[in-house]
Coordinates of C-alpha atoms and ligand atoms in Angstrom, one line a residue:
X116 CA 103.5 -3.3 189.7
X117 CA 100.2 -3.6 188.8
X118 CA 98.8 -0.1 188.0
X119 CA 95.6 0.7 186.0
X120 CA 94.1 4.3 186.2
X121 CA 90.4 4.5 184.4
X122 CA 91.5 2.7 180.7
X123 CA 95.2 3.4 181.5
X124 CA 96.9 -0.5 182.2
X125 CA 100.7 -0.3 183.4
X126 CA 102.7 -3.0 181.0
X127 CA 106.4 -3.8 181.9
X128 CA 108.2 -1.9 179.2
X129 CA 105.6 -0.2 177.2
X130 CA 104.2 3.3 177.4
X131 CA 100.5 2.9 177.2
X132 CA 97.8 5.8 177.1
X133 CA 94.4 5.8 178.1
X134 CA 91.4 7.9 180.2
X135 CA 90.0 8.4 183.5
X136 CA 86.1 9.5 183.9
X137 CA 86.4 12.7 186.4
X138 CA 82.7 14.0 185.7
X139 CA 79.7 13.6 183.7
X140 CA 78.0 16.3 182.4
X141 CA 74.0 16.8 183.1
X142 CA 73.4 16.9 179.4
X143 CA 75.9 14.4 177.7
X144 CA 78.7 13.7 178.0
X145 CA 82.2 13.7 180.0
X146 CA 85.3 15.2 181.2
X147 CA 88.0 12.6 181.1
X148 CA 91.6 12.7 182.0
X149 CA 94.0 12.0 179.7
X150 CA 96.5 9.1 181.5
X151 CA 100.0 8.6 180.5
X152 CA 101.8 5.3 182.4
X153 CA 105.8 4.7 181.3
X154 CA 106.2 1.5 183.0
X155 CA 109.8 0.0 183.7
X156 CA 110.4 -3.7 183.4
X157 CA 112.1 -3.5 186.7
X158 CA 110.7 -2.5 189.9
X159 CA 111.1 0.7 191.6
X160 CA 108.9 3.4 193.2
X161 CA 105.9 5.0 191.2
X162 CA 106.4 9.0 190.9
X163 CA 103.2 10.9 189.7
X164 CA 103.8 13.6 188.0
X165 CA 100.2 15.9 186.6
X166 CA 100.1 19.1 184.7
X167 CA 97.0 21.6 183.8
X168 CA 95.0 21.4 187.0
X169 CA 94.9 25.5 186.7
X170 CA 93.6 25.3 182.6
X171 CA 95.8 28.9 181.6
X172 CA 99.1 27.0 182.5
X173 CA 100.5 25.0 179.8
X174 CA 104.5 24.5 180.5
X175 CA 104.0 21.4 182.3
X176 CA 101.6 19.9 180.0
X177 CA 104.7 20.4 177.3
X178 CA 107.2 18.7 179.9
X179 CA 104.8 15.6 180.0
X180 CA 104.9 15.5 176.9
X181 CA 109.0 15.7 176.1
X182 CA 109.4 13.7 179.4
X183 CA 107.9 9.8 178.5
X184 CA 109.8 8.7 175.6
X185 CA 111.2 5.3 174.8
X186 CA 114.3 5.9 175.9
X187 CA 113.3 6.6 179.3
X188 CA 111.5 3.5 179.5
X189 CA 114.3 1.5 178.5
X190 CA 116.5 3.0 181.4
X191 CA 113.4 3.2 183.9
X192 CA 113.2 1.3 187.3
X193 CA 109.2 1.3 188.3
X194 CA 106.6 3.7 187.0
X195 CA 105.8 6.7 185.9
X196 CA 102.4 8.4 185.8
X197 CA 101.2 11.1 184.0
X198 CA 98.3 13.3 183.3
X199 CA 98.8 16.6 181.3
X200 CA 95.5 18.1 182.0
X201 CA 94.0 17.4 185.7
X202 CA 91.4 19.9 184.6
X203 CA 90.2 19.3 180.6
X204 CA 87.2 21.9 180.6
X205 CA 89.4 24.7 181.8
X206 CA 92.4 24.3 179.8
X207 CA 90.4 24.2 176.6
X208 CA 88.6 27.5 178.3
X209 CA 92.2 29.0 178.9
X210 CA 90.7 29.7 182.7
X211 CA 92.1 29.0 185.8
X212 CA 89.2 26.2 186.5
X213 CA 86.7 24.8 184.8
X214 CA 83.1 26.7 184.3
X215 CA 81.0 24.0 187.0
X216 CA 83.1 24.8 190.1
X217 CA 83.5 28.0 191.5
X218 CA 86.5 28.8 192.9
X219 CA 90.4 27.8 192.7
X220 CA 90.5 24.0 191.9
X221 CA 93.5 23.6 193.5
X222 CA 92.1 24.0 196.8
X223 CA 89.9 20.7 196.9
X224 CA 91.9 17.7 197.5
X225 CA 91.3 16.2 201.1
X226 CA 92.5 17.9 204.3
X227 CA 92.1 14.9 206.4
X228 CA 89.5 15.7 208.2
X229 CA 86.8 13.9 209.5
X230 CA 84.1 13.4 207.4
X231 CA 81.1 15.8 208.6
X232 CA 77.6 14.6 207.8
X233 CA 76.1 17.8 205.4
X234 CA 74.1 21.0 206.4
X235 CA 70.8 20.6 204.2
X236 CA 71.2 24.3 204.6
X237 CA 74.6 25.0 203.2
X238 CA 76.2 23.7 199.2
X239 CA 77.5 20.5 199.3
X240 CA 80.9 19.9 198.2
X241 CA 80.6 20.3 194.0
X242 CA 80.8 17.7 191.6
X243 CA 84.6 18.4 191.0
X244 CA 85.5 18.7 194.6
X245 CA 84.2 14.6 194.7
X246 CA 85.9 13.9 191.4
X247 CA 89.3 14.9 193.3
X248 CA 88.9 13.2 196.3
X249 CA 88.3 10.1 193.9
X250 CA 91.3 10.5 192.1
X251 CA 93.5 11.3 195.1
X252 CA 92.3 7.5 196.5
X253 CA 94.5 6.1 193.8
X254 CA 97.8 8.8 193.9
X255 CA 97.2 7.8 197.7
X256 CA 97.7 3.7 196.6
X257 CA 99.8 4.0 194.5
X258 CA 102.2 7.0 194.4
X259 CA 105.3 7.5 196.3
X260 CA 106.6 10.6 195.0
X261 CA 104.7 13.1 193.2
X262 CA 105.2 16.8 191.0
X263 CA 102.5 18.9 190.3
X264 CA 103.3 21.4 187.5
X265 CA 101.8 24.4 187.2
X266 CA 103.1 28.4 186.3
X267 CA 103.3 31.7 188.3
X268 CA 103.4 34.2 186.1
X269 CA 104.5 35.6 183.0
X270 CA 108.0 36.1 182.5
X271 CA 108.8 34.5 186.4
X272 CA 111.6 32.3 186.4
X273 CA 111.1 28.5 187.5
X274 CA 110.8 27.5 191.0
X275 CA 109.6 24.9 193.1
X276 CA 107.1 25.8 195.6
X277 CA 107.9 23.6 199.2
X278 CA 104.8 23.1 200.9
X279 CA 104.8 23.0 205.5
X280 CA 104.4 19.7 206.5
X281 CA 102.1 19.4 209.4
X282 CA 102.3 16.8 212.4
X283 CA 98.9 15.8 214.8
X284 CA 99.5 16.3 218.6
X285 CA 97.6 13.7 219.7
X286 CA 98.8 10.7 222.0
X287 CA 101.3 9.6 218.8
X288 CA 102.8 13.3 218.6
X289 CA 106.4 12.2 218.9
X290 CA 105.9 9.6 215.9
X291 CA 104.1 12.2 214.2
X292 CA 106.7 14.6 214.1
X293 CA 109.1 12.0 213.5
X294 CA 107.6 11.2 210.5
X295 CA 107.1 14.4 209.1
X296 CA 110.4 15.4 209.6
X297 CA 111.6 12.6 207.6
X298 CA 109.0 13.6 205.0
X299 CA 110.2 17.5 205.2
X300 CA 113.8 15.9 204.6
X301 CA 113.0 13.8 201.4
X302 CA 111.5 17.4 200.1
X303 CA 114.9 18.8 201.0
X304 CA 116.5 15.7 198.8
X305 CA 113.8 16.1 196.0
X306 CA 114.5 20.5 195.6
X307 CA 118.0 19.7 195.6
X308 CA 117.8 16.9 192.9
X309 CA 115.1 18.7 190.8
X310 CA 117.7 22.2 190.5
X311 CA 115.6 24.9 190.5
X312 CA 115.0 28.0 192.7
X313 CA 113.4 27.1 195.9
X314 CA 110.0 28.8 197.3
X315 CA 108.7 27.9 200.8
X316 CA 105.1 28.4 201.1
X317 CA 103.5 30.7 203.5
X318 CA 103.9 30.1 207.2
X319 CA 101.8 27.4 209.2
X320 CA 98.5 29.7 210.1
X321 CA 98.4 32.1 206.6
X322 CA 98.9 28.6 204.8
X323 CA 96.2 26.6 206.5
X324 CA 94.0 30.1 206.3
X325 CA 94.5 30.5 202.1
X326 CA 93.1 26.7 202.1
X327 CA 97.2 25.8 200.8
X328 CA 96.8 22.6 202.6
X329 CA 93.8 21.2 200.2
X330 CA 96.2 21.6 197.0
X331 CA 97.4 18.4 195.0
X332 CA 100.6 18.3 196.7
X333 CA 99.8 19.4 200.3
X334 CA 97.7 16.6 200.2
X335 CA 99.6 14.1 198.8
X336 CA 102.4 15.2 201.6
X337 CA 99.8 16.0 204.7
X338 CA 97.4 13.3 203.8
X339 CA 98.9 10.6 201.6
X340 CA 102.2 11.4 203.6
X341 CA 103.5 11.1 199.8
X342 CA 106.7 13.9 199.1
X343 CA 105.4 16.3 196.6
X344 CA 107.1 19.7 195.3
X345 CA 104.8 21.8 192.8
X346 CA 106.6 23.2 190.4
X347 CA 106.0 26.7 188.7
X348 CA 107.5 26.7 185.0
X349 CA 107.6 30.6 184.3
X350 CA 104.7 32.3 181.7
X351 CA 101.9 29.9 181.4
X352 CA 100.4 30.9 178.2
X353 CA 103.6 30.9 176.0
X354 CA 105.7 28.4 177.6
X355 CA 109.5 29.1 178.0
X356 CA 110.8 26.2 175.7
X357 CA 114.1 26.8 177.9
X358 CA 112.4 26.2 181.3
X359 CA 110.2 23.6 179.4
X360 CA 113.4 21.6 179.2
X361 CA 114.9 22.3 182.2
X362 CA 111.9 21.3 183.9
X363 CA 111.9 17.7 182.0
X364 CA 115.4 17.2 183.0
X365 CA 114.8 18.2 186.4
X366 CA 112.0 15.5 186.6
X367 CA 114.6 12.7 185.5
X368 CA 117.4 14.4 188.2
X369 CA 114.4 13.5 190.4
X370 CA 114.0 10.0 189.4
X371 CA 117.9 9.5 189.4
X372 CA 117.9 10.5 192.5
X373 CA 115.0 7.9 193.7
X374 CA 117.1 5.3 192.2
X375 CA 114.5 5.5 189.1
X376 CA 116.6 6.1 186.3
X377 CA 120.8 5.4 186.0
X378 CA 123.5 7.7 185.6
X379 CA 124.5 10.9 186.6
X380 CA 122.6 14.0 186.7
X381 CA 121.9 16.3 183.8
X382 CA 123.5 19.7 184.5
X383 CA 120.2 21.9 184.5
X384 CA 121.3 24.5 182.1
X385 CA 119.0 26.5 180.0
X386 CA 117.4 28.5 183.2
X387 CA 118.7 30.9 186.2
X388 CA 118.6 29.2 189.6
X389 CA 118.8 31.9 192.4
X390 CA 120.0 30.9 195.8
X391 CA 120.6 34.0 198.4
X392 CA 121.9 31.7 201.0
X393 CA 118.6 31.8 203.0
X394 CA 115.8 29.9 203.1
X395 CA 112.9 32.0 201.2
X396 CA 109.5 32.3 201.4
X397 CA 106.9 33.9 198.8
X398 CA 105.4 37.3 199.9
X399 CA 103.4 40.2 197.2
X400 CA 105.5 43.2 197.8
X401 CA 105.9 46.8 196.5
X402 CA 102.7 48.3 197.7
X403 CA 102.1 51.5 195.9
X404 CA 101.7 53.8 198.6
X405 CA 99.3 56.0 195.8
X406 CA 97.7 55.5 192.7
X407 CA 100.3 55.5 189.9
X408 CA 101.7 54.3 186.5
X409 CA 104.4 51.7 187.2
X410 CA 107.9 50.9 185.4
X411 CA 109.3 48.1 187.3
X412 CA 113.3 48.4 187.8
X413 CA 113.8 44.8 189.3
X414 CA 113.8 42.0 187.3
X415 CA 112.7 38.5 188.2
X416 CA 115.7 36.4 189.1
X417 CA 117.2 39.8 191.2
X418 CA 118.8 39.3 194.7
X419 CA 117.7 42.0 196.3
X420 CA 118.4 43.8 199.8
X421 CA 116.5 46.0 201.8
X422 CA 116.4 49.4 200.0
X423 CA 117.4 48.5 196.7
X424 CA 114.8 50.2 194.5
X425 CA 111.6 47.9 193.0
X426 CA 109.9 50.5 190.6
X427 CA 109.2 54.2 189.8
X428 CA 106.2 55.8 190.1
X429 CA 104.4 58.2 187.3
X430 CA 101.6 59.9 186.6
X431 CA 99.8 59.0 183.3
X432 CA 102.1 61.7 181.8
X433 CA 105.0 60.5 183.2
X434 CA 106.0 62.8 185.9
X435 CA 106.6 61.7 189.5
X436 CA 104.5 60.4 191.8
X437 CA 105.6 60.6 195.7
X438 CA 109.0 59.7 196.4
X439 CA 109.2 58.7 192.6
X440 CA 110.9 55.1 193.9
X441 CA 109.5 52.3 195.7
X442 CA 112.8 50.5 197.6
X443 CA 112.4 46.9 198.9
X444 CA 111.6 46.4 202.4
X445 CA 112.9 43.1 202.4
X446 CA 116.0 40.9 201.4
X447 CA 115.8 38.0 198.9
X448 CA 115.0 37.8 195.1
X449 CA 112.4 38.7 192.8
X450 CA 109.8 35.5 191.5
X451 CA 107.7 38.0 189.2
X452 CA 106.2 41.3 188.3
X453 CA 102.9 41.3 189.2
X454 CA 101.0 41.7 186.0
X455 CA 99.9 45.5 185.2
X456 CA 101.5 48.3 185.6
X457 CA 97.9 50.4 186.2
X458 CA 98.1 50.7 189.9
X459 CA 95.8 51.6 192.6
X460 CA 97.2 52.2 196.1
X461 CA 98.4 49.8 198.0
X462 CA 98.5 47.2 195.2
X463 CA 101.6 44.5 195.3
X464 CA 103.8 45.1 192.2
X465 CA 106.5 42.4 192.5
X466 CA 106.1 38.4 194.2
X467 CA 109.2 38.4 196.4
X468 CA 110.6 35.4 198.0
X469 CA 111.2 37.0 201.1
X470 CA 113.7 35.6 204.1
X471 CA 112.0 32.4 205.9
X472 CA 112.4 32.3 209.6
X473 CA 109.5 30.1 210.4
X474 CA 109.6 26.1 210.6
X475 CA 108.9 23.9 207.5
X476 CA 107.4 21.1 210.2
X477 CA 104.6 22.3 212.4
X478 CA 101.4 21.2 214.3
X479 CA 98.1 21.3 213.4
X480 CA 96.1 23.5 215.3
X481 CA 94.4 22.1 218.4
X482 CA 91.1 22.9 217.0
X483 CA 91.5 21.2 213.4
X484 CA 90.3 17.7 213.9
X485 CA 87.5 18.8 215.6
X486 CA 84.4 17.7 214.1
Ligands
LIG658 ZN1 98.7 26.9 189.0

């Protein structure tokens, strides 16, 4: 397949390396993306995988790394794109984006919306926000799976976030919901082939109200209608070299299982997977009920049933705040600590994936589309 990305040309049975313009800055100069293609010289589907879009998580740009090697291009069926840093001025900041957009970066790519003409009165979308709606064109035309890699927190163990997929109730609905069932069931395929803990993002309304369906993958799956898992690979500042491999396997269990690679899949050994039994959601949990000093009991990777204690509570000399215990309201297992231990009240300490009883396929609210 004929693939080129910026200076990045696909050739049957080579890895080749080149860059992609994302923005020009006003006084010189650019910020490009560093493209990695690791083309096959047989056909097969194109999976994208990219890495570094939040600039103080550096697993995945590791993985990238480890993952395209000769050897999987000798085995490989189609191609494999890669870009370790999706955002260059913020990883080399150690920030979560870059210092000429405001906000989360992660929360740009197109929502499918029609396209509104612009209030003179009001900031038009920023430079970056165009960049990734440029980019997105060509994961759109080209990809047909995709992995975004990013990292939670320090010390959480690996997951896979699963994004909602969302249907249109228009005069198609029935086709619509068809095919984002079948979409929502090759995301079941791809969590199960990848190995690792499984996350379900927030429910429909708190998902579409935290902007969850403008990230890279909600996109690629509500937009692009392209399967896509993000994957978050434990402490992003000193990567886990454990979950650094496990991840890279994971990522060829994935193209085994699209008929990408031969063989049989790599037992995923070097990290806890945690499966209650239940489908899980992510929720911050352990609200202080009072200002306090924290020492967390629960470890990430715990199951955990309602009542089973999270942390104590001190003062700053140590004695016992309150009930001196902070017990779980919930039943599942521990993603993180929340970083600090310097509370004030009502402050998470712990992300919790939490029992999921919602859907994973819903519909759009009536209102979305609406110009
Ligand atoms: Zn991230």
């Amino acid at each position: 397949m004929n693939i080129t990305l910026g200076t990045c040309l696909a050739r049957p049975g080579e890895i080749t390396y080149g860059e992609y313009e994302l923005i020009k800055h006003p006084i010189s100069g650019q910020d490009r993306l560093p493209i990695i293609i690791a083309q096959g010289t047989r056909d097969g589907p194109t999976f994208w995988v990219t890495a570094g879009i939040h600039g103080l998580e550096h697993a995945g740009l590791q993985v990238i790394h480890r993952l395209v090697t000769p050897e999987l291009v000798r085995d490989l069926r189609g191609t494999l794109v890669a870009i370790p840093a999706l955002s260059p001025t913020g990883l080399q900041m150690a920030q979560r984006g870059p210092y000429y957009h405001d906000g989360d970066p992660n929360r740009l790519f197109p929502d499918g919306k029609p396209q509104k003409s612009l209030d003179p009165d009001k900031t038009p979308p920023s430079v970056l926000e165009e960049a990734y709606a440029q980019l997105f064109e060509h994961l759109k035309a080209t990809a047909n799976l995709y992995f975004d890699l990013h990292c939670a927190a320090t010390n959480s163990i690996t997951f896979v976030f699963r994004d909602r997929v969302l249907y249109r109730k228009d005069e198609n609905e029935a086709h619509n919901r068809a095919e984002a069932e079948a979409i929502d069931a090759r995301l079941a395929a791809m969590c199960a082939a990848y190995g690792h803990s499984v996350v379900n993002e927030f429910p429909v309304e708190k998902y579409l109200d935290e902007k969850l369906h403008r990230s890279t993958t909600s996109a690629a799956i509500n937009v692009a209608h392209v399967p896509a898992l993000t994957a978050e690979l434990g402490t992003g500042h000193m990567p886990d070299p454990g979950i650094v491999r496990a991840c890279a396997a994971g990522l060829r269990n994935v193209m085994r299982w699209a008929g990408m690679l031969p063989g049989e899949m790599e037992p995923i050994t070097d990290i806890k997977v945690v499966n209650p039994g239940f489908p899980c959601r992510r929720r911050s949990v352990g609200r202080v009920p009072q200002a306090c000093i924290v020492h967390h009991r629960a470890q990430p990777g715990d199951l955990i049933k309602v009542g089973d204690p999270l942390c104590e509570m001190r003062d700053i000399w140590g004695r016992q705040v309150g009930e001196g215990v902070l017990r779980s309201e919930y039943d599942g297992w521990i993603i993180s600590r929340t970083h600090g231990i310097v509370r004030y009240p009502h402050e998470a300490t712990f992300s919790m994936a939490i029992r999921d009883e919602s859907a994973t396929v819903g519909p759009y609210p009536d209102d979305y589309f609406k110009v």
